[in-house]
Short mmCIF file of C-alpha atoms in Angstrom, two decimals:
data_model
loop_
_atom_site.label_atom_id
_atom_site.label_comp_id
_atom_site.label_asym_id
_atom_site.label_seq_id
_atom_site.Cartn_x
_atom_site.Cartn_y
_atom_site.Cartn_z
CA MET T 528 3.80 10.28 0.63
CA PHE T 529 5.76 10.72 3.77
CA GLY T 530 6.51 7.01 4.35
CA ALA T 531 7.31 4.58 1.76
CA GLY T 532 8.80 6.84 -0.99
CA ASN T 533 11.26 8.36 1.33
CA GLN T 534 12.84 4.70 2.02
CA ARG T 535 15.22 3.37 -0.59
CA ARG T 536 16.51 0.11 -1.10
CA SER T 537 19.86 -1.16 0.86
CA GLY T 538 23.14 -2.42 -0.44
CA GLY T 539 25.91 -1.04 -2.57
CA ARG T 540 24.54 -1.98 -6.00
CA ARG T 541 24.28 1.32 -7.20
CA SER T 542 25.91 4.72 -6.38
CA ARG T 543 23.03 7.37 -6.10
CA PRO T 544 24.73 10.55 -4.46
CA ARG T 545 22.47 12.90 -6.81
CA ARG T 546 18.98 11.17 -5.76
CA ALA T 547 20.25 10.75 -2.06
CA ALA T 548 20.56 14.59 -1.85
CA ALA T 549 17.26 15.18 -3.89
CA LEU T 550 15.38 12.93 -1.55
CA ALA T 551 17.23 14.51 1.72
CA LEU T 552 16.04 17.82 0.21
CA VAL T 553 12.40 17.18 -0.39
CA GLY T 554 12.49 14.62 2.52
CA ALA T 555 12.80 17.82 4.73
CA VAL T 556 10.19 19.93 3.04
CA LEU T 557 7.65 17.05 3.12
CA THR T 558 8.67 15.80 6.98
CA GLY T 559 6.27 17.65 9.54
CA ALA T 560 3.70 18.12 6.69
CA ALA T 561 3.39 15.09 4.42
CA ALA T 562 -0.26 14.81 3.40
CA CYS T 563 -2.48 12.73 1.82
CA GLY T 564 -5.67 12.64 0.02
CA GLY T 565 -7.24 11.55 -2.95
CA ASP T 566 -8.59 12.50 -6.02
CA GLY T 567 -10.63 9.36 -7.51
CA ALA T 568 -12.05 8.34 -10.56
CA SER T 569 -13.88 5.16 -11.39
CA ASP T 570 -14.89 2.30 -9.55
CA GLY T 571 -12.11 1.65 -6.84
CA GLY T 572 -13.00 -1.94 -6.42
CA LYS T 573 -13.50 -5.48 -7.68
CA GLY T 574 -15.59 -7.98 -5.86
CA GLY T 575 -16.96 -5.32 -3.48
CA LYS T 576 -19.45 -7.53 -1.70
CA ASP T 577 -16.88 -7.43 1.29
CA ALA T 578 -16.90 -3.73 1.66
CA ARG T 579 -19.96 -1.94 3.42
CA THR T 580 -22.25 -0.17 1.60
CA ASP T 581 -23.94 2.03 4.01
CA GLY T 582 -20.96 4.52 4.33
CA LYS T 583 -20.51 3.92 7.74
CA ALA T 584 -16.99 3.44 9.62
CA PRO T 585 -16.30 0.06 10.64
CA ALA T 586 -15.30 -0.58 14.71
CA SER T 587 -12.03 0.46 15.14
CA THR T 588 -11.34 -1.00 18.60
CA PRO T 589 -9.08 -4.21 18.89
CA ALA T 590 -11.98 -5.90 20.57
CA ASP T 591 -14.56 -5.06 17.97
CA GLY T 592 -11.64 -5.81 15.21
CA ALA T 593 -11.28 -9.08 16.72
CA GLN T 594 -14.86 -9.59 16.41
CA ASP T 595 -15.05 -8.68 12.50
CA ALA T 596 -11.96 -10.86 12.20
CA GLU T 597 -13.97 -14.03 13.62
CA SER T 598 -16.77 -13.53 11.33
CA ALA T 599 -14.48 -12.97 8.34
CA ALA T 600 -12.78 -16.39 9.31
CA SER T 601 -16.11 -18.16 9.06
CA ALA T 602 -16.47 -16.65 5.67
CA GLY T 603 -13.24 -17.58 4.42
CA SER T 604 -12.51 -20.75 5.91
CA GLY T 605 -11.04 -22.40 3.02
CA GLU T 606 -14.15 -24.71 2.97
CA PRO T 607 -15.73 -25.60 -0.33
CA GLY T 608 -17.08 -22.33 -1.88
CA THR T 609 -15.26 -19.69 -0.17
CA SER T 610 -12.42 -17.80 -1.24
CA GLY T 611 -10.81 -16.53 1.80
CA GLY T 612 -8.48 -18.94 2.52
CA SER T 613 -7.60 -20.38 6.09
CA GLY T 614 -3.82 -20.76 6.22
CA ALA T 615 -1.44 -18.14 5.94
CA LEU T 616 1.96 -18.67 3.88
CA SER T 617 5.20 -19.23 5.81
CA GLN T 618 7.58 -16.30 5.65
CA ARG T 619 9.88 -18.34 3.56
CA ASP T 620 7.22 -19.06 1.02
CA LEU T 621 5.65 -15.52 0.73
CA THR T 622 9.28 -13.91 0.23
CA ALA T 623 9.78 -16.53 -2.67
CA LEU T 624 6.54 -15.27 -4.43
CA ALA T 625 7.81 -11.53 -3.94
CA PHE T 626 10.16 -9.63 -6.23
CA THR T 627 13.87 -10.24 -5.73
CA ASP T 628 16.60 -7.67 -4.78
CA GLY T 629 17.94 -6.04 -8.37
CA GLU T 630 14.78 -7.97 -10.23
CA LYS T 631 13.84 -5.79 -13.33
CA ILE T 632 10.40 -5.04 -14.28
CA GLY T 633 10.57 -3.04 -17.40
CA LYS T 634 12.22 0.21 -16.50
CA TYR T 635 11.99 -0.33 -13.08
CA THR T 636 14.23 -2.48 -10.44
CA ALA T 637 13.13 -3.90 -7.12
CA GLY T 638 15.09 -3.93 -4.14
CA GLU T 639 14.73 -4.07 -0.36
CA PHE T 640 14.08 -1.14 1.88
CA SER T 641 17.29 0.28 3.71
CA LEU T 642 15.20 1.61 6.66
CA GLY T 643 13.04 -1.50 7.20
CA GLU T 644 9.26 -1.72 6.86
CA PRO T 645 7.55 1.32 5.16
CA GLN T 646 4.27 2.64 6.42
CA GLY T 647 4.79 0.65 9.92
CA GLU T 648 2.65 0.47 13.00
CA ASP T 649 3.86 3.98 14.01
CA TYR T 650 1.80 5.61 11.23
CA THR T 651 -1.51 6.09 12.53
CA ALA T 652 -4.75 7.81 11.16
CA ASP T 653 -7.19 10.16 13.03
CA PRO T 654 -10.10 8.89 12.70
CA ALA T 655 -8.90 5.59 13.37
CA THR T 656 -11.38 4.16 10.82
CA CYS T 657 -9.09 5.50 8.18
CA GLN T 658 -6.13 3.60 9.21
CA PRO T 659 -6.39 0.65 6.44
CA LEU T 660 -5.47 3.72 4.07
CA VAL T 661 -2.24 4.51 5.94
CA SER T 662 -0.93 1.11 7.00
CA LEU T 663 -1.95 -2.64 6.99
CA ALA T 664 1.37 -3.32 9.17
CA LYS T 665 1.26 -5.69 12.03
CA GLY T 666 -0.04 -3.66 14.99
CA ALA T 667 -1.65 -1.21 12.90
CA THR T 668 -5.01 -2.69 12.39
CA ALA T 669 -7.11 -5.39 14.38
CA PHE T 670 -5.90 -8.03 11.82
CA ASP T 671 -2.11 -8.78 12.02
CA PRO T 672 -0.70 -10.54 8.91
CA ALA T 673 1.25 -13.77 9.66
CA SER T 674 3.98 -13.02 7.24
CA GLU T 675 4.93 -10.14 5.28
CA VAL T 676 7.31 -8.98 2.63
CA HIS T 677 8.38 -5.59 1.71
CA ARG T 678 9.98 -4.23 -1.60
CA ASN T 679 10.83 -1.05 -2.98
CA VAL T 680 10.58 -0.52 -6.83
CA ASP T 681 11.77 2.64 -8.64
CA VAL T 682 13.95 3.92 -11.57
CA ALA T 683 17.48 3.67 -10.69
CA GLU T 684 18.46 6.76 -13.08
CA GLU T 685 15.60 9.04 -11.69
CA MET T 686 16.53 11.55 -9.10
CA VAL T 687 13.15 12.47 -8.45
CA GLY T 688 10.65 9.84 -9.94
CA ALA T 689 7.76 7.26 -9.01
CA THR T 690 8.47 4.56 -6.34
CA VAL T 691 6.21 1.85 -5.45
CA ALA T 692 6.07 0.24 -2.36
CA VAL T 693 5.14 -3.39 -2.90
CA GLN T 694 3.94 -5.19 0.33
CA LEU T 695 2.93 -8.88 0.42
CA ARG T 696 0.96 -10.09 3.59
CA SER T 697 -0.41 -13.41 4.40
CA TYR T 698 -3.10 -13.92 7.18
CA ASN T 699 -4.90 -16.91 8.99
CA GLY T 700 -8.24 -17.54 9.21
CA GLY T 701 -10.24 -14.75 7.33
CA GLY T 702 -7.79 -12.02 8.15
CA ALA T 703 -7.38 -10.99 4.66
CA VAL T 704 -11.23 -10.94 4.04
CA ALA T 705 -11.56 -8.63 7.13
CA VAL T 706 -8.58 -6.43 5.74
CA MET T 707 -10.33 -5.67 2.38
CA LYS T 708 -13.53 -5.16 4.28
CA ALA T 709 -12.02 -2.51 6.61
CA LEU T 710 -10.07 -0.91 3.62
CA GLY T 711 -13.63 -0.43 1.62
CA ALA T 712 -15.34 0.83 4.59
CA ALA T 713 -12.33 3.29 5.22
CA GLY T 714 -12.41 4.26 1.37
CA LYS T 715 -16.02 5.35 1.90
CA ALA T 716 -15.95 6.90 5.49
CA CYS T 717 -12.63 8.91 4.95
CA ALA T 718 -13.77 10.39 1.55
CA GLY T 719 -13.14 13.59 2.88
CA GLY T 720 -9.82 13.47 4.13
CA PHE T 721 -8.47 12.54 7.62
CA VAL T 722 -5.06 13.15 9.48
CA GLU T 723 -2.01 10.78 9.48
CA ASN T 724 0.05 11.02 12.68
CA ARG T 725 3.65 9.94 13.09
CA ALA T 726 5.77 10.13 16.00
CA VAL T 727 6.91 13.93 15.16
CA ALA T 728 4.77 14.93 12.46
CA LYS T 729 1.37 14.72 10.98
CA GLY T 730 -0.07 14.90 7.41
CA GLN T 731 -3.26 16.06 5.98
CA TYR T 732 -5.00 13.71 3.50
CA LEU T 733 -7.46 16.22 1.72
CA LYS T 734 -9.52 13.78 -0.40
CA VAL T 735 -9.88 9.97 -0.90
CA GLU T 736 -11.44 8.72 -3.95
CA PRO T 737 -11.67 5.14 -5.59
CA VAL T 738 -9.99 4.50 -9.08
CA LYS T 739 -9.96 1.53 -11.49
CA ALA T 740 -8.88 -1.51 -9.67
CA PRO T 741 -6.57 -4.13 -10.88
CA ASP T 742 -8.38 -7.14 -12.49
CA HIS T 743 -6.56 -9.77 -10.31
CA GLY T 744 -7.31 -12.04 -7.49
CA ASP T 745 -10.42 -12.76 -5.87
CA GLU T 746 -10.96 -8.98 -4.99
CA ALA T 747 -9.04 -5.81 -5.61
CA GLN T 748 -9.65 -1.98 -4.50
CA ALA T 749 -7.39 1.02 -5.56
CA TYR T 750 -7.51 4.69 -4.10
CA ARG T 751 -6.25 8.12 -5.26
CA PHE T 752 -4.84 10.24 -2.31
CA THR T 753 -4.45 14.14 -2.44
CA ILE T 754 -1.79 15.57 -0.05
CA LEU T 755 -1.34 19.03 1.33
CA ASP T 756 2.23 19.90 1.40
CA VAL T 757 3.92 21.13 4.63
CA LYS T 758 2.83 25.32 3.62
CA GLY T 759 -0.48 24.13 2.97
CA THR T 760 -0.18 25.44 -0.49
CA LEU T 761 0.88 22.57 -2.99
CA LYS T 762 -1.14 19.24 -3.74
CA LEU T 763 0.71 16.09 -3.90
CA TYR T 764 -0.48 12.66 -5.14
CA GLU T 765 -0.40 9.35 -4.02
CA TYR T 766 -2.02 5.88 -5.42
CA LEU T 767 -2.94 2.87 -3.34
CA ALA T 768 -3.93 -0.55 -4.90
CA VAL T 769 -4.47 -3.83 -3.03
CA VAL T 770 -5.34 -7.01 -4.37
CA ARG T 771 -6.21 -10.09 -2.17
CA SER T 772 -5.89 -14.04 -3.42
CA GLY T 773 -7.04 -16.23 -0.73
CA ALA T 774 -5.28 -15.55 2.50
CA THR T 775 -2.70 -13.06 1.17
CA THR T 776 -2.70 -9.37 0.29
CA LEU T 777 -0.62 -7.59 -2.36
CA SER T 778 -0.38 -3.93 -1.78
CA PHE T 779 1.16 -1.15 -4.04
CA ARG T 780 1.66 2.35 -2.56
CA ALA T 781 2.85 4.63 -5.27
CA ASP T 782 4.05 8.36 -4.98
CA ILE T 783 6.48 10.74 -6.39
CA LEU T 784 8.53 13.31 -4.59
CA ASP T 785 6.94 16.10 -6.79
CA THR T 786 3.53 17.86 -7.33
CA LYS T 787 3.26 15.86 -10.43
CA ASP T 788 0.16 13.16 -10.69
CA ILE T 789 1.32 9.81 -11.93
CA GLY T 790 -1.96 8.94 -12.64
CA LYS T 791 -1.84 5.67 -11.24
CA VAL T 792 0.17 2.80 -9.68
CA PRO T 793 2.56 1.74 -12.63
CA GLU T 794 0.68 -1.21 -14.31
CA GLU T 795 3.99 -3.12 -15.26
CA VAL T 796 4.77 -3.39 -11.65
CA ILE T 797 1.30 -4.69 -10.69
CA THR T 798 1.49 -7.07 -13.24
CA ALA T 799 4.75 -8.45 -13.06
CA GLN T 800 4.06 -9.09 -9.29
CA TRP T 801 0.83 -10.81 -9.59
CA LYS T 802 2.19 -12.97 -12.35
CA LYS T 803 5.03 -13.93 -10.06
CA PHE T 804 2.58 -14.70 -7.43
CA GLU T 805 0.08 -16.64 -9.42
CA ALA T 806 2.69 -18.66 -11.10
CA ALA T 807 4.74 -19.50 -7.90
CA SER T 808 1.69 -20.27 -5.56
CA THR T 809 -0.13 -22.65 -8.07
CA ARG T 810 2.99 -24.87 -8.46
#
């Protein structure tokens, strides 16, 4: 709630003074208090064999993370019978699979982030095992993507409406498999909440619970976060869905600058990005 949703697309395609003012106002309220938590519902994961079932937190040190990545690399080496993939897509190829600037998805419009990558490596979690729920950016976990593309999707006419950060990341070896494993472990270990740290602020995730995951790719997971506002009185909501296809992950983080619960990541956004990714990657 206090990352992706506060960074809007760049360019002068449209004038949005009212929304900018609203974002500045709400951003001022949320900064320094943003929180994130979850209120889940159903199964939260597809292809959950990659997630731990004992509820224990995964290793969080770079060394241990590298060991997990090495293990995942053997499991997803791209050899017959595996689905982990072995080679990351190039930046150019991955960009071709993402939404383009100005692309329409129903009532939504895609664009680039004006302030760079959302939820970057300056977003960290305490405890560290919860990190995958906060950010999968390069440098944020032990599994760095070889390429990544970020798109902001929202409704142009809405001053305070749902915003979706769509992030595609491609990994070498079994990095994508390892990321999904770490994400699943974090979802279980951090169900009771955790703290999100930034350079000048902290946010409190009150709850993390699984919700119905998208039916796409080799595996998928989805979570609902419940967030405590700066005054410690209002609850805000955010949703995260991550789909893995081979060596690439497609992440969708949806929030709204309001106390309204949007219920899930908009399906039309997930479906449209998946169809574009699937169609182009199978040519």
